[in-house]
């Protein structure tokens, strides 16, 4: 399947919906904003595609620790 392309015209209103779509798609999507292309991918897709299992575990733990300090 080809990567979906989603033009953003009002990012503040669309980014959450596009993020939900990207998660459901479970793969990268192309976003076009102000005539510039960007790629969005789910975190889980990144971990399983670009990291070894050890790297994914370490990175996920690090992100979880940092996210806990934000709340």
Short mmCIF file of N, CA and C in Angstrom, two decimals:
data_model
loop_
_atom_site.label_atom_id
_atom_site.label_comp_id
_atom_site.label_asym_id
_atom_site.label_seq_id
_atom_site.Cartn_x
_atom_site.Cartn_y
_atom_site.Cartn_z
N UNK A 1 0.83 -1.19 0.00
CA UNK A 1 0.00 0.00 0.00
C UNK A 1 0.87 1.25 0.00
N UNK A 2 0.37 2.25 -0.64
CA UNK A 2 1.09 3.51 -0.67
C UNK A 2 0.87 4.29 0.63
N UNK A 3 1.83 5.11 0.94
CA UNK A 3 1.73 5.96 2.12
C UNK A 3 0.61 6.99 1.91
N UNK A 4 -0.33 7.10 2.84
CA UNK A 4 -1.37 8.13 2.71
C UNK A 4 -0.76 9.52 2.75
N UNK A 5 -1.36 10.44 2.01
CA UNK A 5 -0.94 11.83 2.00
C UNK A 5 -2.09 12.67 2.53
N UNK A 6 -1.81 13.45 3.57
CA UNK A 6 -2.86 14.26 4.19
C UNK A 6 -2.41 15.72 4.19
N UNK A 7 -3.12 16.58 3.46
CA UNK A 7 -2.79 18.00 3.51
C UNK A 7 -3.39 18.64 4.77
N UNK A 8 -2.58 19.39 5.48
CA UNK A 8 -3.08 20.09 6.67
C UNK A 8 -3.37 21.54 6.30
N UNK A 9 -4.58 21.94 6.56
CA UNK A 9 -4.96 23.33 6.31
C UNK A 9 -5.17 24.09 7.61
N UNK A 10 -5.47 23.36 8.69
CA UNK A 10 -5.66 23.95 10.01
C UNK A 10 -5.06 23.00 11.04
N UNK A 11 -3.72 23.02 11.19
CA UNK A 11 -3.05 22.03 12.02
C UNK A 11 -3.55 21.95 13.46
N UNK A 12 -3.88 23.07 14.05
CA UNK A 12 -4.35 23.04 15.44
C UNK A 12 -5.60 22.18 15.59
N UNK A 13 -6.46 22.19 14.60
CA UNK A 13 -7.68 21.39 14.65
C UNK A 13 -7.48 19.99 14.11
N UNK A 14 -6.50 19.79 13.24
CA UNK A 14 -6.35 18.52 12.54
C UNK A 14 -5.31 17.57 13.13
N UNK A 15 -4.33 18.09 13.87
CA UNK A 15 -3.20 17.25 14.25
C UNK A 15 -3.60 16.06 15.12
N UNK A 16 -4.54 16.21 16.02
CA UNK A 16 -4.97 15.09 16.85
C UNK A 16 -5.65 14.01 16.01
N UNK A 17 -6.50 14.43 15.10
CA UNK A 17 -7.20 13.48 14.23
C UNK A 17 -6.19 12.76 13.32
N UNK A 18 -5.24 13.51 12.78
CA UNK A 18 -4.22 12.92 11.92
C UNK A 18 -3.36 11.94 12.73
N UNK A 19 -3.04 12.30 13.96
CA UNK A 19 -2.29 11.40 14.83
C UNK A 19 -3.04 10.12 15.10
N UNK A 20 -4.34 10.23 15.34
CA UNK A 20 -5.17 9.04 15.55
C UNK A 20 -5.20 8.16 14.30
N UNK A 21 -5.31 8.80 13.14
CA UNK A 21 -5.29 8.04 11.89
C UNK A 21 -3.96 7.33 11.71
N UNK A 22 -2.88 8.04 11.97
CA UNK A 22 -1.54 7.47 11.83
C UNK A 22 -1.39 6.24 12.73
N UNK A 23 -1.87 6.33 13.95
CA UNK A 23 -1.80 5.21 14.88
C UNK A 23 -2.63 4.04 14.37
N UNK A 24 -3.82 4.31 13.88
CA UNK A 24 -4.68 3.24 13.36
C UNK A 24 -4.08 2.64 12.08
N UNK A 25 -3.44 3.44 11.26
CA UNK A 25 -2.80 2.98 10.03
C UNK A 25 -1.61 2.08 10.37
N UNK A 26 -0.98 2.35 11.51
CA UNK A 26 0.18 1.61 12.01
C UNK A 26 1.36 1.65 11.03
N UNK A 27 1.57 2.83 10.49
CA UNK A 27 2.69 3.03 9.58
C UNK A 27 2.84 4.51 9.30
N UNK A 28 3.87 4.88 8.57
CA UNK A 28 4.10 6.30 8.29
C UNK A 28 3.06 6.88 7.34
N UNK A 29 2.79 8.15 7.54
CA UNK A 29 1.92 8.90 6.64
C UNK A 29 2.65 10.19 6.27
N UNK A 30 2.31 10.71 5.11
CA UNK A 30 2.91 11.97 4.65
C UNK A 30 1.92 13.09 4.94
N UNK A 31 2.43 14.15 5.55
CA UNK A 31 1.63 15.33 5.85
C UNK A 31 2.19 16.47 5.01
N UNK A 32 1.33 17.25 4.42
CA UNK A 32 1.77 18.42 3.65
C UNK A 32 1.21 19.65 4.34
N UNK A 33 2.11 20.53 4.74
CA UNK A 33 1.71 21.77 5.40
C UNK A 33 2.53 22.91 4.82
N UNK A 34 1.88 23.95 4.36
CA UNK A 34 2.54 25.10 3.72
C UNK A 34 3.45 24.64 2.59
N UNK A 35 2.95 23.70 1.80
CA UNK A 35 3.68 23.15 0.65
C UNK A 35 4.96 22.41 1.03
N UNK A 36 5.12 22.05 2.30
CA UNK A 36 6.29 21.29 2.74
C UNK A 36 5.85 19.91 3.19
N UNK A 37 6.52 18.86 2.71
CA UNK A 37 6.15 17.51 3.11
C UNK A 37 6.83 17.10 4.43
N UNK A 38 6.10 16.39 5.26
CA UNK A 38 6.60 15.85 6.51
C UNK A 38 6.12 14.40 6.61
N UNK A 39 6.81 13.61 7.38
CA UNK A 39 6.38 12.24 7.62
C UNK A 39 6.07 12.08 9.10
N UNK A 40 4.94 11.48 9.39
CA UNK A 40 4.55 11.16 10.77
C UNK A 40 4.45 9.65 10.86
N UNK A 41 4.96 9.10 11.95
CA UNK A 41 4.85 7.65 12.14
C UNK A 41 4.54 7.36 13.60
N UNK A 42 3.82 6.28 13.85
CA UNK A 42 3.54 5.91 15.23
C UNK A 42 4.84 5.52 15.95
N UNK A 43 4.89 5.82 17.21
CA UNK A 43 6.05 5.50 18.04
C UNK A 43 6.34 4.00 17.99
N UNK A 44 5.32 3.18 18.09
CA UNK A 44 5.51 1.72 18.07
C UNK A 44 6.10 1.27 16.73
N UNK A 45 5.68 1.89 15.65
CA UNK A 45 6.23 1.57 14.33
C UNK A 45 7.72 1.90 14.28
N UNK A 46 8.07 3.07 14.81
CA UNK A 46 9.48 3.46 14.86
C UNK A 46 10.30 2.44 15.63
N UNK A 47 9.81 2.06 16.82
CA UNK A 47 10.56 1.12 17.65
C UNK A 47 10.76 -0.22 16.95
N UNK A 48 9.71 -0.76 16.34
CA UNK A 48 9.84 -2.09 15.74
C UNK A 48 10.57 -2.08 14.40
N UNK A 49 10.59 -0.93 13.72
CA UNK A 49 11.21 -0.86 12.40
C UNK A 49 12.66 -0.40 12.43
N UNK A 50 12.98 0.51 13.30
CA UNK A 50 14.29 1.14 13.28
C UNK A 50 15.19 0.81 14.47
N UNK A 51 14.68 0.07 15.44
CA UNK A 51 15.46 -0.24 16.63
C UNK A 51 15.60 -1.75 16.82
N UNK A 52 16.70 -2.15 17.41
CA UNK A 52 16.82 -3.54 17.84
C UNK A 52 15.91 -3.70 19.06
N UNK A 53 15.55 -4.93 19.42
CA UNK A 53 14.71 -5.11 20.62
C UNK A 53 15.33 -4.46 21.87
N UNK A 54 16.64 -4.55 22.01
CA UNK A 54 17.30 -3.95 23.17
C UNK A 54 17.20 -2.42 23.14
N UNK A 55 17.45 -1.85 21.96
CA UNK A 55 17.34 -0.40 21.81
C UNK A 55 15.91 0.06 22.07
N UNK A 56 14.94 -0.67 21.55
CA UNK A 56 13.54 -0.31 21.73
C UNK A 56 13.16 -0.32 23.21
N UNK A 57 13.62 -1.33 23.93
CA UNK A 57 13.31 -1.42 25.37
C UNK A 57 13.95 -0.25 26.12
N UNK A 58 15.21 0.05 25.82
CA UNK A 58 15.91 1.15 26.48
C UNK A 58 15.25 2.50 26.16
N UNK A 59 14.96 2.72 24.89
CA UNK A 59 14.36 3.98 24.46
C UNK A 59 12.97 4.15 25.06
N UNK A 60 12.18 3.08 25.06
CA UNK A 60 10.84 3.16 25.62
C UNK A 60 10.89 3.49 27.11
N UNK A 61 11.83 2.88 27.84
CA UNK A 61 11.98 3.18 29.27
C UNK A 61 12.38 4.63 29.48
N UNK A 62 13.30 5.12 28.65
CA UNK A 62 13.75 6.50 28.76
C UNK A 62 12.62 7.49 28.49
N UNK A 63 11.86 7.23 27.44
CA UNK A 63 10.73 8.10 27.09
C UNK A 63 9.68 8.07 28.21
N UNK A 64 9.41 6.89 28.75
CA UNK A 64 8.43 6.77 29.83
C UNK A 64 8.87 7.56 31.06
N UNK A 65 10.16 7.48 31.40
CA UNK A 65 10.68 8.25 32.55
C UNK A 65 10.51 9.75 32.32
N UNK A 66 10.87 10.20 31.13
CA UNK A 66 10.77 11.63 30.83
C UNK A 66 9.32 12.09 30.80
N UNK A 67 8.43 11.24 30.26
CA UNK A 67 7.01 11.60 30.21
C UNK A 67 6.43 11.71 31.60
N UNK A 68 6.89 10.88 32.53
CA UNK A 68 6.39 10.90 33.89
C UNK A 68 6.74 12.22 34.59
N UNK A 69 7.84 12.85 34.20
CA UNK A 69 8.23 14.12 34.83
C UNK A 69 7.43 15.29 34.28
N UNK A 70 6.81 15.11 33.14
CA UNK A 70 6.02 16.20 32.53
C UNK A 70 4.68 16.36 33.24
N UNK A 71 4.09 15.25 33.64
CA UNK A 71 2.76 15.30 34.28
C UNK A 71 2.77 15.92 35.63
#
